[in-house]
Amino acid sequence: MQEDHFKCKLTTWDYIYDLCLDVADQVKDSGYGPDVIVALARGGWFPGRVLCDLLGLDDLESLKIEHYVGTARTGEDPHIRYPVAPDAVEGKDVLVVDDITDTGKSLSWAVDHIEEEHSPGRVDTAVLQFLESSTASPGYVGEVLDEWAWIIYPWNFIEDMVDLVGRVLGDEPLDMGGVRRELRERFELDGLWFEVAQPNRMEEVMEEAERRGVATRGGGGWLRA
Ligand code: ADE
C-alpha cells in the first residue's frame, strides 16, 4: 500500500467464513485429503484454522516468508522468517493456505520452500481471494476479484484503518466527518457499508491511531502526529 488513492474493500467475519466454506467444499469435492495445513503468517492463519475445522484436520503449521526489497539486492528475494517444523510436513500431503494471492509470490515461494526443504507428499494451495495480478494459480479459490482492491480483513481491521487514517491526516485538523469523507474519497470506503460491517468502530480507530503515534488531537480534530 504505497499510493494515496486506491480502492479498499471492507469485509466481515461472516463473508470470510463463507469463503472458507466454499474452499472446504472444493477441497472435499476434489477428493484431496491433506494431512496438514500450512498457513502463511499472518493472513493465512484464520482461514487455515477454519479449514482445519471444516476438513477435520488436527495439524496446523505456520510459515512466515518475508519479501526483501532493494538494498544490494535486485528484485525481491524470499526470506524464510519462521520455517515450518521439519517433521510436520515430511512425507505428508500438505495444503498451503493464504488469505489472498495478489502477486502470487508468497504462495509460490512457500510451495517451493516446502518441496525443496521438507520432502512432503503432495503439496496443493488454497486462497480465499484471488486477484488477476497473481502469477500463482492456487488449486482452490474462494472467489476471483475482477478488479484490484486492498482487502481489509476483519482480523486486520485496526492495523489497516490506522494505516489509512495516517494517510488522510495532515497539518490541517480533520474532525470525524472530515476523516470519513477523506476515507470515502481516497479509498472508496463507503460510510454506510462501514457502519454495517464494523459498527461504531471509528472512535476506537482514532484512539488507536493516537496510541500508536499516528494521529494527534488538535484544533478541534485530528492531525498527523
Ligand atoms: N496482501 C497482499 N495483497 C493484498 C490485498 N490486495 N489486500 C489485502 N491484503 C493483501
Short mmCIF file of C-alpha atoms and ligand atoms in Angstrom, two decimals:
data_model
loop_
_atom_site.label_atom_id
_atom_site.label_comp_id
_atom_site.label_asym_id
_atom_site.label_seq_id
_atom_site.Cartn_x
_atom_site.Cartn_y
_atom_site.Cartn_z
CA MET A 1 0.00 0.00 0.00
CA GLN A 2 2.12 2.93 -1.20
CA GLU A 3 -0.15 5.38 -3.01
CA ASP A 4 -2.67 7.77 -1.53
CA HIS A 5 -5.66 6.81 -3.67
CA PHE A 6 -6.69 3.20 -4.07
CA LYS A 7 -9.78 1.12 -3.71
CA CYS A 8 -10.32 -0.66 -0.40
CA LYS A 9 -12.93 -3.30 0.34
CA LEU A 10 -14.02 -3.84 3.90
CA THR A 11 -15.02 -7.45 4.61
CA THR A 12 -16.85 -9.09 7.51
CA TRP A 13 -16.33 -12.28 9.52
CA ASP A 14 -19.47 -13.80 8.00
CA TYR A 15 -18.34 -13.09 4.47
CA ILE A 16 -14.90 -14.54 5.13
CA TYR A 17 -16.35 -17.62 6.81
CA ASP A 18 -18.50 -18.23 3.71
CA LEU A 19 -15.37 -18.12 1.56
CA CYS A 20 -13.78 -20.71 3.89
CA LEU A 21 -16.87 -22.92 3.43
CA ASP A 22 -16.56 -22.61 -0.36
CA VAL A 23 -12.88 -23.53 -0.30
CA ALA A 24 -13.53 -26.51 2.00
CA ASP A 25 -16.27 -27.76 -0.33
CA GLN A 26 -13.90 -27.53 -3.29
CA VAL A 27 -11.20 -29.47 -1.47
CA LYS A 28 -13.68 -32.18 -0.44
CA ASP A 29 -15.24 -32.39 -3.93
CA SER A 30 -11.78 -32.75 -5.48
CA GLY A 31 -11.09 -35.83 -3.38
CA TYR A 32 -7.87 -34.33 -1.96
CA GLY A 33 -7.32 -35.26 1.67
CA PRO A 34 -4.41 -33.24 3.05
CA ASP A 35 -2.75 -34.38 6.29
CA VAL A 36 -1.65 -30.93 7.36
CA ILE A 37 -2.39 -27.30 6.63
CA VAL A 38 0.48 -24.85 6.39
CA ALA A 39 -0.97 -21.38 7.00
CA LEU A 40 1.10 -18.47 5.73
CA ALA A 41 1.63 -15.93 8.50
CA ARG A 42 -0.24 -13.89 9.15
CA GLY A 43 -3.07 -13.71 6.61
CA GLY A 44 -3.46 -17.46 6.28
CA TRP A 45 -3.99 -18.07 9.97
CA PHE A 46 -7.72 -17.53 10.30
CA PRO A 47 -8.57 -19.35 7.05
CA GLY A 48 -6.10 -22.12 7.97
CA ARG A 49 -7.67 -22.66 11.38
CA VAL A 50 -11.21 -22.68 9.99
CA LEU A 51 -10.22 -25.04 7.16
CA CYS A 52 -8.77 -27.45 9.73
CA ASP A 53 -12.15 -27.46 11.39
CA LEU A 54 -14.12 -27.85 8.17
CA LEU A 55 -11.85 -30.57 6.76
CA GLY A 56 -11.32 -32.43 10.04
CA LEU A 57 -7.58 -31.83 10.40
CA ASP A 58 -5.58 -31.64 13.65
CA ASP A 59 -2.32 -30.41 12.22
CA LEU A 60 -1.92 -26.72 11.53
CA GLU A 61 1.53 -25.33 10.86
CA SER A 62 2.70 -21.79 10.27
CA LEU A 63 5.19 -20.46 7.73
CA LYS A 64 6.27 -16.84 7.61
CA ILE A 65 8.01 -15.61 4.48
CA GLU A 66 9.19 -12.03 4.18
CA HIS A 67 9.82 -10.15 0.97
CA TYR A 68 13.17 -8.41 0.81
CA VAL A 69 13.17 -5.38 -1.49
CA GLY A 70 16.08 -3.28 -2.67
CA THR A 71 19.40 -2.50 -0.91
CA ALA A 72 22.14 -4.52 -2.56
CA ARG A 73 19.61 -6.98 -3.89
CA THR A 74 17.92 -6.83 -7.23
CA GLY A 75 14.21 -7.51 -7.36
CA GLU A 76 12.61 -9.31 -4.48
CA ASP A 77 14.00 -12.27 -2.61
CA PRO A 78 12.07 -14.51 -0.31
CA HIS A 79 13.36 -14.81 3.20
CA ILE A 80 12.04 -17.58 5.42
CA ARG A 81 11.42 -15.72 8.67
CA TYR A 82 9.82 -18.57 10.60
CA PRO A 83 10.05 -22.02 8.97
CA VAL A 84 7.70 -24.95 9.47
CA ALA A 85 8.81 -27.67 11.85
CA PRO A 86 10.58 -30.20 9.56
CA ASP A 87 8.78 -33.32 10.77
CA ALA A 88 5.40 -31.58 10.48
CA VAL A 89 5.30 -31.88 6.69
CA GLU A 90 7.82 -34.61 5.79
CA GLY A 91 6.05 -37.29 3.78
CA LYS A 92 2.71 -35.58 4.39
CA ASP A 93 0.13 -34.26 1.97
CA VAL A 94 0.06 -30.51 2.51
CA LEU A 95 -2.45 -27.76 1.87
CA VAL A 96 -0.79 -24.33 1.88
CA VAL A 97 -3.35 -21.67 2.81
CA ASP A 98 -3.31 -17.89 2.49
CA ASP A 99 -5.96 -15.18 2.60
CA ILE A 100 -5.27 -13.64 -0.81
CA THR A 101 -2.95 -14.10 -3.72
CA ASP A 102 -2.01 -10.75 -5.23
CA THR A 103 1.40 -11.03 -6.87
CA GLY A 104 1.38 -14.77 -6.17
CA LYS A 105 4.92 -14.71 -4.80
CA SER A 106 4.23 -15.77 -1.23
CA LEU A 107 2.30 -18.79 -2.35
CA SER A 108 4.81 -19.98 -4.92
CA TRP A 109 7.77 -19.32 -2.61
CA ALA A 110 6.03 -21.30 0.12
CA VAL A 111 5.40 -24.26 -2.18
CA ASP A 112 8.98 -24.18 -3.49
CA HIS A 113 10.37 -23.97 0.02
CA ILE A 114 8.28 -26.87 1.33
CA GLU A 115 9.04 -29.03 -1.71
CA GLU A 116 12.77 -28.26 -1.73
CA GLU A 117 13.44 -28.44 2.01
CA HIS A 118 10.93 -30.79 3.54
CA SER A 119 10.28 -33.83 1.28
CA PRO A 120 6.50 -33.60 1.56
CA GLY A 121 3.98 -35.83 -0.22
CA ARG A 122 1.61 -33.82 -2.40
CA VAL A 123 1.51 -30.02 -1.97
CA ASP A 124 -1.55 -28.05 -3.03
CA THR A 125 -2.65 -24.47 -2.38
CA ALA A 126 -5.83 -22.66 -1.34
CA VAL A 127 -6.71 -18.98 -1.02
CA LEU A 128 -9.89 -17.19 -0.06
CA GLN A 129 -9.46 -14.49 -2.69
CA PHE A 130 -7.61 -14.39 -5.98
CA LEU A 131 -6.54 -11.25 -7.83
CA GLU A 132 -5.93 -11.44 -11.57
CA SER A 133 -2.48 -9.90 -10.94
CA SER A 134 -1.34 -13.18 -9.40
CA THR A 135 1.21 -15.29 -11.19
CA ALA A 136 0.37 -18.26 -8.96
CA SER A 137 -2.63 -20.46 -9.75
CA PRO A 138 -3.92 -21.84 -6.46
CA GLY A 139 -5.65 -25.21 -6.54
CA TYR A 140 -8.64 -23.94 -4.57
CA VAL A 141 -10.01 -20.38 -4.71
CA GLY A 142 -12.88 -18.94 -2.67
CA GLU A 143 -13.53 -16.09 -5.11
CA VAL A 144 -11.90 -14.30 -8.01
CA LEU A 145 -11.80 -10.50 -7.67
CA ASP A 146 -12.24 -8.81 -11.03
CA GLU A 147 -10.52 -5.57 -10.07
CA TRP A 148 -7.63 -4.84 -7.76
CA ALA A 149 -8.53 -3.62 -4.29
CA TRP A 150 -6.90 -3.64 -0.89
CA ILE A 151 -8.98 -6.04 1.14
CA ILE A 152 -9.48 -5.05 4.76
CA TYR A 153 -9.89 -8.35 6.58
CA PRO A 154 -11.66 -8.44 9.94
CA TRP A 155 -8.53 -9.78 11.64
CA ASN A 156 -6.59 -6.82 10.30
CA PHE A 157 -9.18 -4.12 10.74
CA ILE A 158 -7.39 -1.87 13.22
CA GLU A 159 -3.98 -2.21 11.56
CA ASP A 160 -5.34 -1.27 8.13
CA MET A 161 -7.59 1.51 9.37
CA VAL A 162 -4.77 3.12 11.37
CA ASP A 163 -2.64 2.98 8.22
CA LEU A 164 -5.38 4.63 6.13
CA VAL A 165 -6.10 7.27 8.76
CA GLY A 166 -2.39 8.11 8.78
CA ARG A 167 -2.60 8.74 5.05
CA VAL A 168 -5.58 11.14 5.25
CA LEU A 169 -4.37 13.21 8.21
CA GLY A 170 -2.10 16.20 7.68
CA ASP A 171 -1.34 19.63 9.12
CA GLU A 172 -4.97 20.83 8.94
CA PRO A 173 -7.21 19.33 11.63
CA LEU A 174 -9.93 16.96 10.44
CA ASP A 175 -12.99 16.18 12.54
CA MET A 176 -14.64 12.76 12.34
CA GLY A 177 -16.79 13.89 9.39
CA GLY A 178 -13.65 15.02 7.59
CA VAL A 179 -11.83 11.78 8.25
CA ARG A 180 -14.80 9.79 6.97
CA ARG A 181 -15.04 11.99 3.86
CA GLU A 182 -11.36 11.51 3.05
CA LEU A 183 -11.63 7.75 3.57
CA ARG A 184 -14.56 7.69 1.14
CA GLU A 185 -12.95 9.91 -1.50
CA ARG A 186 -9.47 8.39 -1.42
CA PHE A 187 -10.12 4.77 -0.59
CA GLU A 188 -13.73 4.25 -1.70
CA LEU A 189 -14.69 3.29 1.84
CA ASP A 190 -18.41 3.80 1.78
CA GLY A 191 -19.62 5.23 5.11
CA LEU A 192 -22.90 3.31 5.16
CA TRP A 193 -21.25 -0.02 4.49
CA PHE A 194 -18.58 0.82 7.04
CA GLU A 195 -21.22 1.16 9.76
CA VAL A 196 -22.84 -2.13 8.73
CA ALA A 197 -19.57 -4.06 8.55
CA GLN A 198 -17.85 -2.53 11.59
CA PRO A 199 -20.47 -0.59 13.56
CA ASN A 200 -19.26 2.15 15.91
CA ARG A 201 -15.57 1.43 15.46
CA MET A 202 -14.32 4.81 14.20
CA GLU A 203 -13.74 6.30 17.68
CA GLU A 204 -11.70 3.22 18.56
CA VAL A 205 -9.74 3.51 15.30
CA MET A 206 -8.88 7.14 16.06
CA GLU A 207 -7.92 6.33 19.65
CA GLU A 208 -5.69 3.54 18.40
CA ALA A 209 -4.17 5.84 15.76
CA GLU A 210 -3.35 8.23 18.60
CA ARG A 211 -1.97 5.49 20.85
CA ARG A 212 0.21 4.20 18.00
CA GLY A 213 1.64 7.67 17.38
CA VAL A 214 -0.04 8.18 14.00
CA ALA A 215 -2.63 10.81 14.97
CA THR A 216 -2.74 13.61 17.50
CA ARG A 217 -5.65 15.74 18.71
CA GLY A 218 -5.63 19.46 17.97
CA GLY A 219 -7.69 22.32 16.54
CA GLY A 220 -10.96 20.52 17.24
CA GLY A 221 -9.99 17.42 15.28
CA TRP A 222 -7.07 15.17 14.46
CA LEU A 223 -3.73 15.97 12.87
CA ARG A 224 -0.90 13.78 11.58
CA ALA A 225 1.31 13.08 14.59
N1 ADE B 1 -1.97 -8.76 0.80
C1 ADE B 1 -1.44 -8.73 -0.44
N2 ADE B 1 -2.27 -8.15 -1.31
C2 ADE B 1 -3.37 -7.77 -0.61
C3 ADE B 1 -4.58 -7.10 -0.94
N3 ADE B 1 -4.83 -6.71 -2.18
N4 ADE B 1 -5.48 -6.90 0.04
C4 ADE B 1 -5.21 -7.31 1.30
N5 ADE B 1 -4.11 -7.94 1.68
C5 ADE B 1 -3.18 -8.17 0.73
#
